[in-house]
Amino acid sequence: MYPERTPHVPVQRAVEVHQPTPYPPAVHAPAPVVPVQPVAVPAVASIVLPDGRVVTGYAIEPTRPEPVTAKPAVSRTAVNIALGGGGFLAVCGGLVLLTSFIAALTAFITQLIILAAVIFGGWIAVQLFSASGHQGGGTTVNIRKAVIKRNKFHS
């Protein structure tokens, strides 16, 4: 029912071995030591312990804490917020003035357009009504019956 399977035979391949090439360690020359002379030779102190032994050594100055800087009465953050609010109010006032100026300019231009329309309309009305009542001084054209024969005009 099932075909016979051939067993899997691994293929023999040549094995290549790669060896890493070691790098020589970096040689670091020690940094030259420059002797530093102390500004002043510290004083040698001797202390007598209660049991009679004497300990001699250099006196160590106690470390002094950093002077505490006085904090301002108002924090910088509060000052920055207040200045930002003042600037925002100044900008808002400028924007209100700008919008008022634009509205006034728009109204002025609208009024100029209406005035021009009224004047021009009045001039046209005067021209129309004055032409119908006035009979003299114009060019009169009389139209007669005319006969056109063979592209020639005969009156």
mmCIF file of C-alpha atoms in Angstrom:
data_model
loop_
_atom_site.group_PDB
_atom_site.id
_atom_site.type_symbol
_atom_site.label_atom_id
_atom_site.label_comp_id
_atom_site.label_asym_id
_atom_site.label_seq_id
_atom_site.Cartn_x
_atom_site.Cartn_y
_atom_site.Cartn_z
ATOM 1 C CA MET A 1 0.000 0.000 0.000
ATOM 2 C CA TYR A 2 2.755 2.460 0.901
ATOM 3 C CA PRO A 3 5.870 2.641 -1.237
ATOM 4 C CA GLU A 4 9.020 1.606 0.482
ATOM 5 C CA ARG A 5 11.222 4.370 1.715
ATOM 6 C CA THR A 6 14.906 4.443 1.302
ATOM 7 C CA PRO A 7 16.774 5.286 4.471
ATOM 8 C CA HIS A 8 18.268 8.778 4.642
ATOM 9 C CA VAL A 9 21.977 8.652 4.213
ATOM 10 C CA PRO A 10 23.863 11.772 5.355
ATOM 11 C CA VAL A 11 26.237 13.251 2.837
ATOM 12 C CA GLN A 12 29.813 13.347 3.979
ATOM 13 C CA ARG A 13 31.309 16.801 3.569
ATOM 14 C CA ALA A 14 34.767 18.072 4.207
ATOM 15 C CA VAL A 15 34.974 19.896 7.504
ATOM 16 C CA GLU A 16 36.681 23.257 7.486
ATOM 17 C CA VAL A 17 37.894 24.608 10.780
ATOM 18 C CA HIS A 18 38.461 28.314 11.170
ATOM 19 C CA GLN A 19 40.676 29.405 14.002
ATOM 20 C CA PRO A 20 40.296 32.997 15.210
ATOM 21 C CA THR A 21 43.360 35.143 14.855
ATOM 22 C CA PRO A 22 44.209 36.613 18.241
ATOM 23 C CA TYR A 23 45.159 40.253 18.369
ATOM 24 C CA PRO A 24 48.139 41.135 20.497
ATOM 25 C CA PRO A 25 47.139 42.956 23.673
ATOM 26 C CA ALA A 26 47.452 46.705 23.533
ATOM 27 C CA VAL A 27 50.389 47.971 25.485
ATOM 28 C CA HIS A 28 49.463 50.978 27.536
ATOM 29 C CA ALA A 29 52.311 52.985 28.909
ATOM 30 C CA PRO A 30 51.577 54.210 32.392
ATOM 31 C CA ALA A 31 50.809 57.892 32.582
ATOM 32 C CA PRO A 32 53.715 59.938 33.828
ATOM 33 C CA VAL A 33 53.302 60.958 37.425
ATOM 34 C CA VAL A 34 54.066 64.577 38.028
ATOM 35 C CA PRO A 35 54.887 65.366 41.626
ATOM 36 C CA VAL A 36 52.734 68.145 42.986
ATOM 37 C CA GLN A 37 54.073 70.248 45.778
ATOM 38 C CA PRO A 38 51.511 71.245 48.398
ATOM 39 C CA VAL A 39 50.840 74.932 48.633
ATOM 40 C CA ALA A 40 51.689 74.990 52.321
ATOM 41 C CA VAL A 41 53.119 72.246 54.478
ATOM 42 C CA PRO A 42 50.412 71.193 56.940
ATOM 43 C CA ALA A 43 51.205 71.405 60.617
ATOM 44 C CA VAL A 44 52.041 68.189 62.489
ATOM 45 C CA ALA A 45 49.875 67.588 65.537
ATOM 46 C CA SER A 46 50.491 65.252 68.448
ATOM 47 C CA ILE A 47 47.680 63.889 70.616
ATOM 48 C CA VAL A 48 48.216 62.147 73.986
ATOM 49 C CA LEU A 49 45.707 59.353 74.496
ATOM 50 C CA PRO A 50 44.293 58.620 77.980
ATOM 51 C CA ASP A 51 46.459 55.510 78.329
ATOM 52 C CA GLY A 52 49.648 57.565 77.753
ATOM 53 C CA ARG A 53 50.338 56.804 74.107
ATOM 54 C CA VAL A 54 51.176 59.674 71.777
ATOM 55 C CA VAL A 55 49.722 59.787 68.267
ATOM 56 C CA THR A 56 51.391 62.135 65.801
ATOM 57 C CA GLY A 57 49.943 63.122 62.442
ATOM 58 C CA TYR A 58 48.896 65.902 60.190
ATOM 59 C CA ALA A 59 46.070 68.110 61.324
ATOM 60 C CA ILE A 60 43.008 67.773 59.117
ATOM 61 C CA GLU A 61 40.903 70.803 58.509
ATOM 62 C CA PRO A 62 37.255 70.024 59.111
ATOM 63 C CA THR A 63 35.180 70.347 55.973
ATOM 64 C CA ARG A 64 32.962 73.331 55.950
ATOM 65 C CA PRO A 65 29.497 72.981 54.458
ATOM 66 C CA GLU A 66 28.672 74.993 51.377
ATOM 67 C CA PRO A 67 27.036 78.282 52.211
ATOM 68 C CA VAL A 68 23.314 78.017 51.674
ATOM 69 C CA THR A 69 22.115 80.402 49.015
ATOM 70 C CA ALA A 70 19.096 82.383 50.011
ATOM 71 C CA LYS A 71 16.018 81.307 48.083
ATOM 72 C CA PRO A 72 14.115 84.091 46.375
ATOM 73 C CA ALA A 73 10.779 85.066 47.838
ATOM 74 C CA VAL A 74 9.010 84.016 44.622
ATOM 75 C CA SER A 75 9.979 80.986 42.582
ATOM 76 C CA ARG A 76 11.177 81.414 39.000
ATOM 77 C CA THR A 77 8.390 79.168 37.754
ATOM 78 C CA ALA A 78 5.750 81.453 39.242
ATOM 79 C CA VAL A 79 7.428 84.491 37.680
ATOM 80 C CA ASN A 80 7.574 82.773 34.267
ATOM 81 C CA ILE A 81 3.899 81.803 34.464
ATOM 82 C CA ALA A 82 2.936 85.358 35.420
ATOM 83 C CA LEU A 83 4.992 86.846 32.576
ATOM 84 C CA GLY A 84 3.492 84.347 30.144
ATOM 85 C CA GLY A 85 -0.012 85.306 31.261
ATOM 86 C CA GLY A 86 0.784 89.002 30.838
ATOM 87 C CA GLY A 87 2.128 88.360 27.349
ATOM 88 C CA PHE A 88 -0.962 86.327 26.476
ATOM 89 C CA LEU A 89 -3.217 89.180 27.604
ATOM 90 C CA ALA A 90 -1.204 91.656 25.515
ATOM 91 C CA VAL A 91 -1.526 89.435 22.452
ATOM 92 C CA CYS A 92 -5.262 88.999 22.991
ATOM 93 C CA GLY A 93 -5.704 92.765 23.210
ATOM 94 C CA GLY A 94 -3.766 93.168 19.973
ATOM 95 C CA LEU A 95 -5.922 90.537 18.288
ATOM 96 C CA VAL A 96 -9.096 92.327 19.413
ATOM 97 C CA LEU A 97 -7.778 95.575 17.942
ATOM 98 C CA LEU A 98 -6.800 93.810 14.720
ATOM 99 C CA THR A 99 -10.248 92.256 14.327
ATOM 100 C CA SER A 100 -11.901 95.616 15.007
ATOM 101 C CA PHE A 101 -9.692 97.249 12.380
ATOM 102 C CA ILE A 102 -10.522 94.581 9.791
ATOM 103 C CA ALA A 103 -14.275 94.927 10.491
ATOM 104 C CA ALA A 104 -14.092 98.727 10.155
ATOM 105 C CA LEU A 105 -12.114 98.465 6.905
ATOM 106 C CA THR A 106 -14.645 96.003 5.486
ATOM 107 C CA ALA A 107 -17.548 98.328 6.374
ATOM 108 C CA PHE A 108 -15.736 101.301 4.779
ATOM 109 C CA ILE A 109 -15.077 99.408 1.520
ATOM 110 C CA THR A 110 -18.716 98.235 1.443
ATOM 111 C CA GLN A 111 -19.932 101.828 1.829
ATOM 112 C CA LEU A 112 -17.625 102.974 -0.990
ATOM 113 C CA ILE A 113 -19.009 100.278 -3.294
ATOM 114 C CA ILE A 114 -22.615 101.241 -2.474
ATOM 115 C CA LEU A 115 -21.828 104.944 -3.015
ATOM 116 C CA ALA A 116 -20.252 104.194 -6.408
ATOM 117 C CA ALA A 117 -23.288 102.096 -7.395
ATOM 118 C CA VAL A 118 -25.699 104.899 -6.411
ATOM 119 C CA ILE A 119 -23.719 107.566 -8.280
ATOM 120 C CA PHE A 120 -23.254 105.405 -11.383
ATOM 121 C CA GLY A 121 -26.910 104.324 -11.331
ATOM 122 C CA GLY A 122 -28.014 107.944 -11.014
ATOM 123 C CA TRP A 123 -25.847 108.962 -13.936
ATOM 124 C CA ILE A 124 -27.346 106.180 -16.088
ATOM 125 C CA ALA A 125 -30.891 107.206 -15.050
ATOM 126 C CA VAL A 126 -30.201 110.813 -16.007
ATOM 127 C CA GLN A 127 -28.877 109.710 -19.390
ATOM 128 C CA LEU A 128 -31.949 107.552 -20.088
ATOM 129 C CA PHE A 129 -34.604 110.015 -18.999
ATOM 130 C CA SER A 130 -32.996 113.078 -20.577
ATOM 131 C CA ALA A 131 -32.715 111.350 -24.016
ATOM 132 C CA SER A 132 -36.447 110.589 -24.275
ATOM 133 C CA GLY A 133 -37.584 114.151 -23.549
ATOM 134 C CA HIS A 134 -35.041 115.891 -25.791
ATOM 135 C CA GLN A 135 -35.764 115.886 -29.554
ATOM 136 C CA GLY A 136 -33.304 118.324 -31.077
ATOM 137 C CA GLY A 137 -29.616 118.139 -31.779
ATOM 138 C CA GLY A 138 -29.427 114.394 -32.411
ATOM 139 C CA THR A 139 -28.792 112.450 -35.580
ATOM 140 C CA THR A 140 -32.006 111.526 -37.385
ATOM 141 C CA VAL A 141 -32.075 108.450 -39.555
ATOM 142 C CA ASN A 142 -35.002 107.937 -41.930
ATOM 143 C CA ILE A 143 -35.579 104.405 -43.075
ATOM 144 C CA ARG A 144 -37.348 104.004 -46.452
ATOM 145 C CA LYS A 145 -38.417 101.079 -48.368
ATOM 146 C CA ALA A 146 -35.520 99.928 -50.404
ATOM 147 C CA VAL A 147 -35.212 97.366 -53.154
ATOM 148 C CA ILE A 148 -32.100 95.272 -53.536
ATOM 149 C CA LYS A 149 -31.605 93.813 -57.008
ATOM 150 C CA ARG A 150 -28.561 91.907 -57.993
ATOM 151 C CA ASN A 151 -26.500 93.019 -55.023
ATOM 152 C CA LYS A 152 -27.149 96.700 -55.721
ATOM 153 C CA PHE A 153 -29.034 98.986 -53.445
ATOM 154 C CA HIS A 154 -31.872 101.048 -55.044
ATOM 155 C CA SER A 155 -33.768 103.556 -53.027
#
